[in-house]
CSV table of C-alpha atoms in Angstrom, one decimal:
chain,number,residue,atom,x,y,z
S,1,UNK,CA,-0.1,-0.2,-0.1
S,2,UNK,CA,2.2,3.0,-1.5
S,3,UNK,CA,2.5,6.0,1.0
S,4,UNK,CA,0.6,4.5,3.9
S,5,UNK,CA,1.7,2.7,7.1
S,6,UNK,CA,0.8,2.0,10.7
S,7,UNK,CA,1.4,5.4,11.6
S,8,UNK,CA,-1.6,6.5,9.4
S,9,UNK,CA,-4.2,4.3,11.4
S,10,UNK,CA,-2.5,5.6,14.7
S,11,UNK,CA,-3.2,9.0,13.5
S,12,UNK,CA,-6.8,7.9,12.1
S,13,UNK,CA,-7.5,6.2,15.4
S,14,UNK,CA,-6.5,9.4,17.6
S,15,UNK,CA,-8.7,11.7,15.4
S,16,UNK,CA,-11.5,9.1,16.0
S,17,UNK,CA,-11.6,9.0,19.4
S,18,UNK,CA,-10.9,12.8,19.7
S,19,UNK,CA,-14.0,13.2,18.0
S,20,UNK,CA,-12.4,15.1,15.1
S,21,UNK,CA,-14.6,13.6,12.5
S,22,UNK,CA,-13.5,16.3,9.8
S,23,UNK,CA,-9.8,15.2,9.8
S,24,UNK,CA,-10.4,11.5,10.4
S,25,UNK,CA,-13.1,11.0,7.5
S,26,UNK,CA,-10.8,11.8,4.5
S,27,UNK,CA,-7.7,9.9,6.1
S,28,UNK,CA,-9.7,6.6,7.0
S,29,UNK,CA,-11.5,6.7,3.4
S,30,UNK,CA,-8.2,6.6,1.9
S,31,UNK,CA,-6.9,4.0,4.2
S,32,UNK,CA,-10.0,1.7,3.2
S,33,UNK,CA,-9.8,2.4,-0.3
S,34,UNK,CA,-6.1,1.5,-0.4
S,35,UNK,CA,-6.6,-1.5,1.8
S,36,UNK,CA,-5.3,-4.3,-0.8
S,37,UNK,CA,-2.1,-5.7,0.1
S,38,UNK,CA,-2.0,-4.3,3.6
S,39,UNK,CA,-1.5,-6.5,6.9
S,40,UNK,CA,-4.8,-8.3,7.7
S,41,UNK,CA,-4.5,-6.6,11.2
S,42,UNK,CA,-4.4,-3.2,9.8
S,43,UNK,CA,-6.9,-3.6,7.3
S,44,UNK,CA,-9.5,-4.9,9.8
S,45,UNK,CA,-8.5,-1.8,12.1
S,46,UNK,CA,-9.1,0.2,9.2
S,47,UNK,CA,-12.8,-1.1,8.7
S,48,UNK,CA,-13.6,-0.7,12.3
S,49,UNK,CA,-12.5,2.7,12.6
S,50,UNK,CA,-14.4,3.5,9.4
S,51,UNK,CA,-17.2,1.7,10.8
S,52,UNK,CA,-17.1,3.5,14.3
S,53,UNK,CA,-16.8,7.0,12.7
S,54,UNK,CA,-20.0,6.4,10.1
S,55,UNK,CA,-21.7,5.3,13.1
S,56,UNK,CA,-21.3,8.5,15.2
S,57,UNK,CA,-22.3,10.3,12.2
S,58,UNK,CA,-25.8,8.8,12.3
S,59,UNK,CA,-24.8,6.5,9.3
S,60,UNK,CA,-24.8,2.9,8.7
S,61,UNK,CA,-21.4,1.1,9.5
S,62,UNK,CA,-22.6,-2.6,9.3
S,63,UNK,CA,-20.8,-2.8,5.9
S,64,UNK,CA,-17.4,-1.8,7.8
S,65,UNK,CA,-18.4,-4.4,10.2
S,66,UNK,CA,-19.1,-7.0,8.0
S,67,UNK,CA,-15.5,-6.3,6.3
S,68,UNK,CA,-13.8,-6.4,9.6
S,69,UNK,CA,-15.5,-9.8,10.5
S,70,UNK,CA,-14.5,-11.2,7.2
S,71,UNK,CA,-10.9,-10.5,7.9
S,72,UNK,CA,-11.2,-12.0,11.3
S,73,UNK,CA,-12.2,-15.2,9.7
S,74,UNK,CA,-9.8,-15.6,7.4
S,75,UNK,CA,-6.8,-14.6,9.6
S,76,UNK,CA,-7.6,-14.0,13.3
S,77,UNK,CA,-6.0,-16.0,15.7
S,78,UNK,CA,-7.5,-16.8,19.2
S,79,UNK,CA,-5.0,-13.7,20.9
S,80,UNK,CA,-6.6,-11.1,22.6
S,81,UNK,CA,-6.0,-8.5,19.7
S,82,UNK,CA,-8.3,-10.2,17.1
S,83,UNK,CA,-10.9,-11.3,19.9
S,84,UNK,CA,-11.3,-7.4,20.7
S,85,UNK,CA,-11.7,-6.6,17.1
S,86,UNK,CA,-14.1,-9.2,16.5
S,87,UNK,CA,-15.9,-7.9,19.6
S,88,UNK,CA,-15.9,-4.3,18.2
S,89,UNK,CA,-17.0,-5.6,14.9
S,90,UNK,CA,-20.1,-7.7,16.5
S,91,UNK,CA,-21.0,-4.5,18.5
S,92,UNK,CA,-20.6,-2.4,15.3
S,93,UNK,CA,-23.1,-4.6,13.5
S,94,UNK,CA,-25.6,-4.4,16.2
S,95,UNK,CA,-25.0,-7.7,17.9
S,96,UNK,CA,-23.8,-7.0,21.6
S,97,UNK,CA,-24.9,-10.5,22.5
S,98,UNK,CA,-22.2,-11.9,20.0
S,99,UNK,CA,-19.6,-9.4,21.4
S,100,UNK,CA,-20.0,-10.2,24.9
S,101,UNK,CA,-18.3,-13.6,24.8
S,102,UNK,CA,-15.6,-12.6,22.7
S,103,UNK,CA,-14.9,-9.8,25.1
S,104,UNK,CA,-14.7,-12.0,28.0
S,105,UNK,CA,-12.4,-14.1,26.1
S,106,UNK,CA,-10.4,-11.5,25.3
S,107,UNK,CA,-10.1,-10.5,28.9
S,108,UNK,CA,-9.5,-14.1,29.9
S,109,UNK,CA,-6.3,-14.1,27.5
S,110,UNK,CA,-5.1,-10.9,29.1
S,111,UNK,CA,-5.7,-12.0,32.5
S,112,UNK,CA,-3.7,-14.9,31.9
S,113,UNK,CA,-0.9,-12.9,30.4
S,114,UNK,CA,-1.2,-10.4,33.6
S,115,UNK,CA,-1.1,-13.5,36.2
S,116,UNK,CA,2.1,-15.1,34.1
S,117,UNK,CA,3.9,-11.8,34.1
S,118,UNK,CA,3.2,-11.6,38.0
S,119,UNK,CA,4.2,-14.9,38.9
S,120,UNK,CA,7.5,-14.3,36.9
S,121,UNK,CA,8.0,-11.0,38.5
S,122,UNK,CA,7.4,-12.2,42.0
S,123,UNK,CA,10.0,-15.0,41.5
S,124,UNK,CA,12.5,-12.5,40.3
S,125,UNK,CA,12.3,-10.5,43.1
S,126,UNK,CA,11.4,-12.4,46.1
S,127,UNK,CA,14.7,-12.4,47.9
S,128,UNK,CA,14.3,-8.6,47.9
S,129,UNK,CA,11.3,-6.6,47.2
S,130,UNK,CA,8.4,-9.5,47.5
S,131,UNK,CA,6.0,-7.6,49.5
S,132,UNK,CA,6.5,-4.3,47.7
S,133,UNK,CA,6.0,-5.8,44.3
S,134,UNK,CA,3.2,-7.7,45.3
S,135,UNK,CA,1.0,-4.9,46.5
S,136,UNK,CA,2.2,-3.0,43.2
S,137,UNK,CA,1.2,-6.1,41.1
S,138,UNK,CA,-2.0,-6.6,42.7
S,139,UNK,CA,-3.2,-3.0,42.4
S,140,UNK,CA,-2.5,-3.6,38.6
S,141,UNK,CA,-4.6,-6.6,38.9
S,142,UNK,CA,-7.6,-5.3,40.8
S,143,UNK,CA,-7.5,-2.3,38.5
S,144,UNK,CA,-7.5,-4.6,35.4
S,145,UNK,CA,-10.4,-6.7,37.0
S,146,UNK,CA,-12.4,-3.5,37.6
S,147,UNK,CA,-11.9,-2.4,33.9
S,148,UNK,CA,-13.5,-6.0,33.3
S,149,UNK,CA,-16.3,-5.6,35.4
S,150,UNK,CA,-17.1,-2.4,33.7
S,151,UNK,CA,-17.0,-3.7,30.4
S,152,UNK,CA,-19.5,-6.6,31.3
S,153,UNK,CA,-21.7,-4.2,32.8
S,154,UNK,CA,-21.9,-2.1,29.5
S,155,UNK,CA,-22.4,-5.1,27.2
S,156,UNK,CA,-24.8,-6.4,29.7
S,157,UNK,CA,-26.9,-3.0,29.2
S,158,UNK,CA,-26.4,-3.3,25.6
S,159,UNK,CA,-28.0,-6.8,25.7
S,160,UNK,CA,-31.0,-5.5,27.3
S,161,UNK,CA,-31.5,-2.3,25.2
S,162,UNK,CA,-33.4,-1.7,22.0
S,163,UNK,CA,-30.9,-0.1,19.5
S,164,UNK,CA,-33.4,2.3,17.7
S,165,UNK,CA,-35.2,3.8,20.6
S,166,UNK,CA,-32.7,3.3,23.7
S,167,UNK,CA,-35.8,1.5,25.5
S,168,UNK,CA,-35.4,-1.8,27.3
S,169,UNK,CA,-36.0,-4.5,24.8
S,170,UNK,CA,-37.8,-7.9,25.4
S,171,UNK,CA,-34.9,-9.5,27.5
S,172,UNK,CA,-34.9,-6.7,29.8
S,173,UNK,CA,-39.0,-6.9,29.9
S,174,UNK,CA,-38.7,-10.6,30.9
S,175,UNK,CA,-36.1,-10.1,33.8
S,176,UNK,CA,-38.4,-7.2,35.2
S,177,UNK,CA,-41.6,-9.1,35.0
S,178,UNK,CA,-40.1,-11.9,37.0
S,179,UNK,CA,-38.9,-9.3,39.5
S,180,UNK,CA,-41.9,-7.6,40.0
S,181,UNK,CA,-44.9,-10.2,39.8
S,182,UNK,CA,-45.8,-11.3,43.5
S,183,UNK,CA,-48.6,-10.2,45.7
S,184,UNK,CA,-48.6,-6.3,44.8
S,185,UNK,CA,-50.9,-4.9,42.4
S,186,UNK,CA,-49.3,-5.0,38.6
S,187,UNK,CA,-50.8,-4.2,35.2
S,188,UNK,CA,-49.2,-5.1,32.0
S,189,UNK,CA,-50.3,-3.1,28.5
S,190,UNK,CA,-49.4,-3.7,25.1
S,191,UNK,CA,-49.1,-0.5,22.9
S,192,UNK,CA,-49.3,-0.5,19.2
S,193,UNK,CA,-48.9,2.5,16.7
S,194,UNK,CA,-51.6,2.8,14.4
S,195,UNK,CA,-51.2,2.1,10.8
S,196,UNK,CA,-47.4,2.5,11.1
S,197,UNK,CA,-46.9,0.6,7.8
S,198,UNK,CA,-48.6,3.5,6.2
S,199,UNK,CA,-46.6,5.6,8.0
S,200,UNK,CA,-43.2,4.0,6.3
S,201,UNK,CA,-45.0,3.6,3.0
S,202,UNK,CA,-45.8,7.2,2.6
S,203,UNK,CA,-43.1,8.9,4.3
S,204,UNK,CA,-40.3,6.8,4.3
S,205,UNK,CA,-38.6,4.4,6.8
S,206,UNK,CA,-36.3,7.2,7.9
S,207,UNK,CA,-39.5,9.0,9.2
S,208,UNK,CA,-40.9,5.7,10.3
S,209,UNK,CA,-37.4,5.3,12.6
S,210,UNK,CA,-38.1,8.9,14.0
S,211,UNK,CA,-41.6,8.2,14.8
S,212,UNK,CA,-40.7,5.2,16.5
S,213,UNK,CA,-38.1,7.1,18.7
S,214,UNK,CA,-40.4,9.9,19.5
S,215,UNK,CA,-43.3,7.6,20.5
S,216,UNK,CA,-41.1,5.8,22.7
S,217,UNK,CA,-39.8,8.7,24.4
S,218,UNK,CA,-43.4,10.3,24.5
S,219,UNK,CA,-44.9,7.3,26.1
S,220,UNK,CA,-41.9,6.7,28.5
S,221,UNK,CA,-42.4,10.3,29.6
S,222,UNK,CA,-46.2,10.0,30.4
S,223,UNK,CA,-45.5,6.9,32.4
S,224,UNK,CA,-44.2,7.2,36.3
S,225,UNK,CA,-40.6,7.0,37.2
S,226,UNK,CA,-40.8,3.1,38.3
S,227,UNK,CA,-42.9,1.9,35.7
S,228,UNK,CA,-41.0,0.4,32.4
S,229,UNK,CA,-41.8,0.6,28.9
S,230,UNK,CA,-40.1,-1.6,26.8
S,231,UNK,CA,-40.0,-2.2,22.7
S,232,UNK,CA,-40.9,-5.6,21.8
S,233,UNK,CA,-40.4,-5.3,18.2
S,234,UNK,CA,-41.6,-3.4,15.1
S,235,UNK,CA,-44.2,-0.8,16.5
S,236,UNK,CA,-45.3,-2.8,19.3
S,237,UNK,CA,-44.1,-1.6,22.8
S,238,UNK,CA,-44.9,-3.0,26.4
S,239,UNK,CA,-45.3,-1.4,29.8
S,240,UNK,CA,-45.5,-2.7,33.4
S,241,UNK,CA,-46.8,-0.3,36.0
S,242,UNK,CA,-47.5,-1.2,39.5
S,243,UNK,CA,-51.1,0.4,39.5
S,244,UNK,CA,-54.3,-1.2,41.1
S,245,UNK,CA,-56.7,-2.2,38.2
S,246,UNK,CA,-58.9,0.8,39.0
S,247,UNK,CA,-56.3,3.5,38.1
S,248,UNK,CA,-54.7,1.6,35.0
S,249,UNK,CA,-57.4,3.1,32.5
S,250,UNK,CA,-56.6,6.5,33.4
S,251,UNK,CA,-52.7,6.2,33.4
S,252,UNK,CA,-52.8,4.9,29.8
S,253,UNK,CA,-55.3,7.5,28.7
S,254,UNK,CA,-52.6,9.7,29.4
S,255,UNK,CA,-50.1,7.9,27.4
S,256,UNK,CA,-52.5,7.6,24.5
S,257,UNK,CA,-53.3,11.4,24.6
S,258,UNK,CA,-49.4,12.1,24.7
S,259,UNK,CA,-49.4,10.9,21.3
S,260,UNK,CA,-52.6,11.9,19.7
S,261,UNK,CA,-51.9,15.7,20.8
S,262,UNK,CA,-48.2,15.7,20.0
S,263,UNK,CA,-47.2,17.8,17.1
S,264,UNK,CA,-46.1,15.3,14.5
S,265,UNK,CA,-45.8,17.8,11.8
S,266,UNK,CA,-42.5,18.7,13.0
S,267,UNK,CA,-41.0,15.4,11.6
S,268,UNK,CA,-43.1,15.4,8.1
S,269,UNK,CA,-46.1,17.3,7.4
S,270,UNK,CA,-49.1,15.8,7.4
S,271,UNK,CA,-48.0,13.2,9.9
S,272,UNK,CA,-50.2,12.2,12.4
S,273,UNK,CA,-49.7,9.2,15.0
S,274,UNK,CA,-51.8,7.5,17.7
S,275,UNK,CA,-51.7,4.5,19.7
S,276,UNK,CA,-54.0,1.8,20.7
S,277,UNK,CA,-53.6,0.0,24.0
S,278,UNK,CA,-54.9,-3.3,25.5
S,279,UNK,CA,-54.3,-3.0,29.5
S,280,UNK,CA,-54.6,-6.1,31.9
S,281,UNK,CA,-54.1,-6.6,35.5
S,282,UNK,CA,-51.5,-9.4,36.2
S,283,UNK,CA,-52.4,-12.1,38.7
S,284,UNK,CA,-49.8,-13.2,41.5
S,285,UNK,CA,-47.5,-15.9,40.1
S,286,UNK,CA,-48.8,-15.6,36.5
S,287,UNK,CA,-46.3,-16.0,33.4
S,288,UNK,CA,-45.5,-13.2,31.0
S,289,UNK,CA,-46.8,-15.5,28.0
S,290,UNK,CA,-50.1,-15.6,29.5
S,291,UNK,CA,-50.5,-12.0,30.6
S,292,UNK,CA,-49.1,-10.8,26.9
S,293,UNK,CA,-51.8,-12.9,25.4
S,294,UNK,CA,-54.4,-11.5,27.2
S,295,UNK,CA,-53.2,-8.0,26.5
S,296,UNK,CA,-52.9,-8.8,23.2
S,297,UNK,CA,-56.5,-9.8,22.8
S,298,UNK,CA,-57.6,-6.5,24.5
S,299,UNK,CA,-55.3,-4.7,22.1
S,300,UNK,CA,-57.3,-6.4,19.1
S,301,UNK,CA,-60.7,-5.3,20.7
S,302,UNK,CA,-59.0,-1.5,20.6
S,303,UNK,CA,-58.1,-2.0,16.9
S,304,UNK,CA,-61.4,-3.4,15.7
S,305,UNK,CA,-63.3,-0.7,17.8
S,306,UNK,CA,-61.6,2.2,15.9
S,307,UNK,CA,-57.9,2.4,17.1
S,308,UNK,CA,-56.5,5.4,19.1
S,309,UNK,CA,-58.1,4.0,22.4
S,310,UNK,CA,-57.6,2.3,25.5
S,311,UNK,CA,-59.5,-1.1,26.5
S,312,UNK,CA,-58.7,-2.9,29.5
S,313,UNK,CA,-60.1,-5.9,31.6
S,314,UNK,CA,-63.0,-4.0,33.2
S,315,UNK,CA,-63.9,-2.4,29.6
């Protein structure tokens, strides 16, 4: 690759992490354009930096992630550097579940290396400075362990978060449902945006994505702080609220109005968004599938009766 070296990648990586997109973009584009003949590790790093830059600019970085993963499958060994590159590529491709075990394996390799270095160091200096150096190495090991725990917590959060809306996803809903079901009052609601396919068809999928993000934010803001709103998939959301049944209808009527009264024309002229909601009381010990099925049936009634309404058990 004439005129290019590892120093270019170091500079590009520094610019990306420093947030200097204007300077990083042309350098990274040149690097990936001239990638033929470059060492596989540098090629993969270039595609990863390119994809991360695109994602921060709100563009699609999955093609760059795919190129990095292709290189990993062809050339990667099982060392920490390639494991971390594969984890970054999976995360960039929107698969945090796949990134987490790779990151754990990477840290396992690094931990093994740290432990081996620690043992050798202790043996070398045991006669003179054992206590002093053990304390120092132990501090480093604790710091490394803390970094690992922070990474695990971060990827666990990503695995329970919907990438588009930032709301909890189905995995988080299932965990929260298990934690909340018990003797206290609990209601579950299924919320479905009305005529969402028409919105995508008429205004574009970009507008559809903006509607999902805005609708999720409005509905979450209309619920109380302890309540949970999760995106189940597509235009369907699920809420859990610790409310007695006689208060649930009013609470979710406020959620319905938050969408019906919002100024959607700010996203696209002529756009209007409403939501239909089915609300059911959860019995003590009831499982999530049964509660969802009952709320789905109530949602179907809301759709059948004209949409933009709340239907609940007592209704």
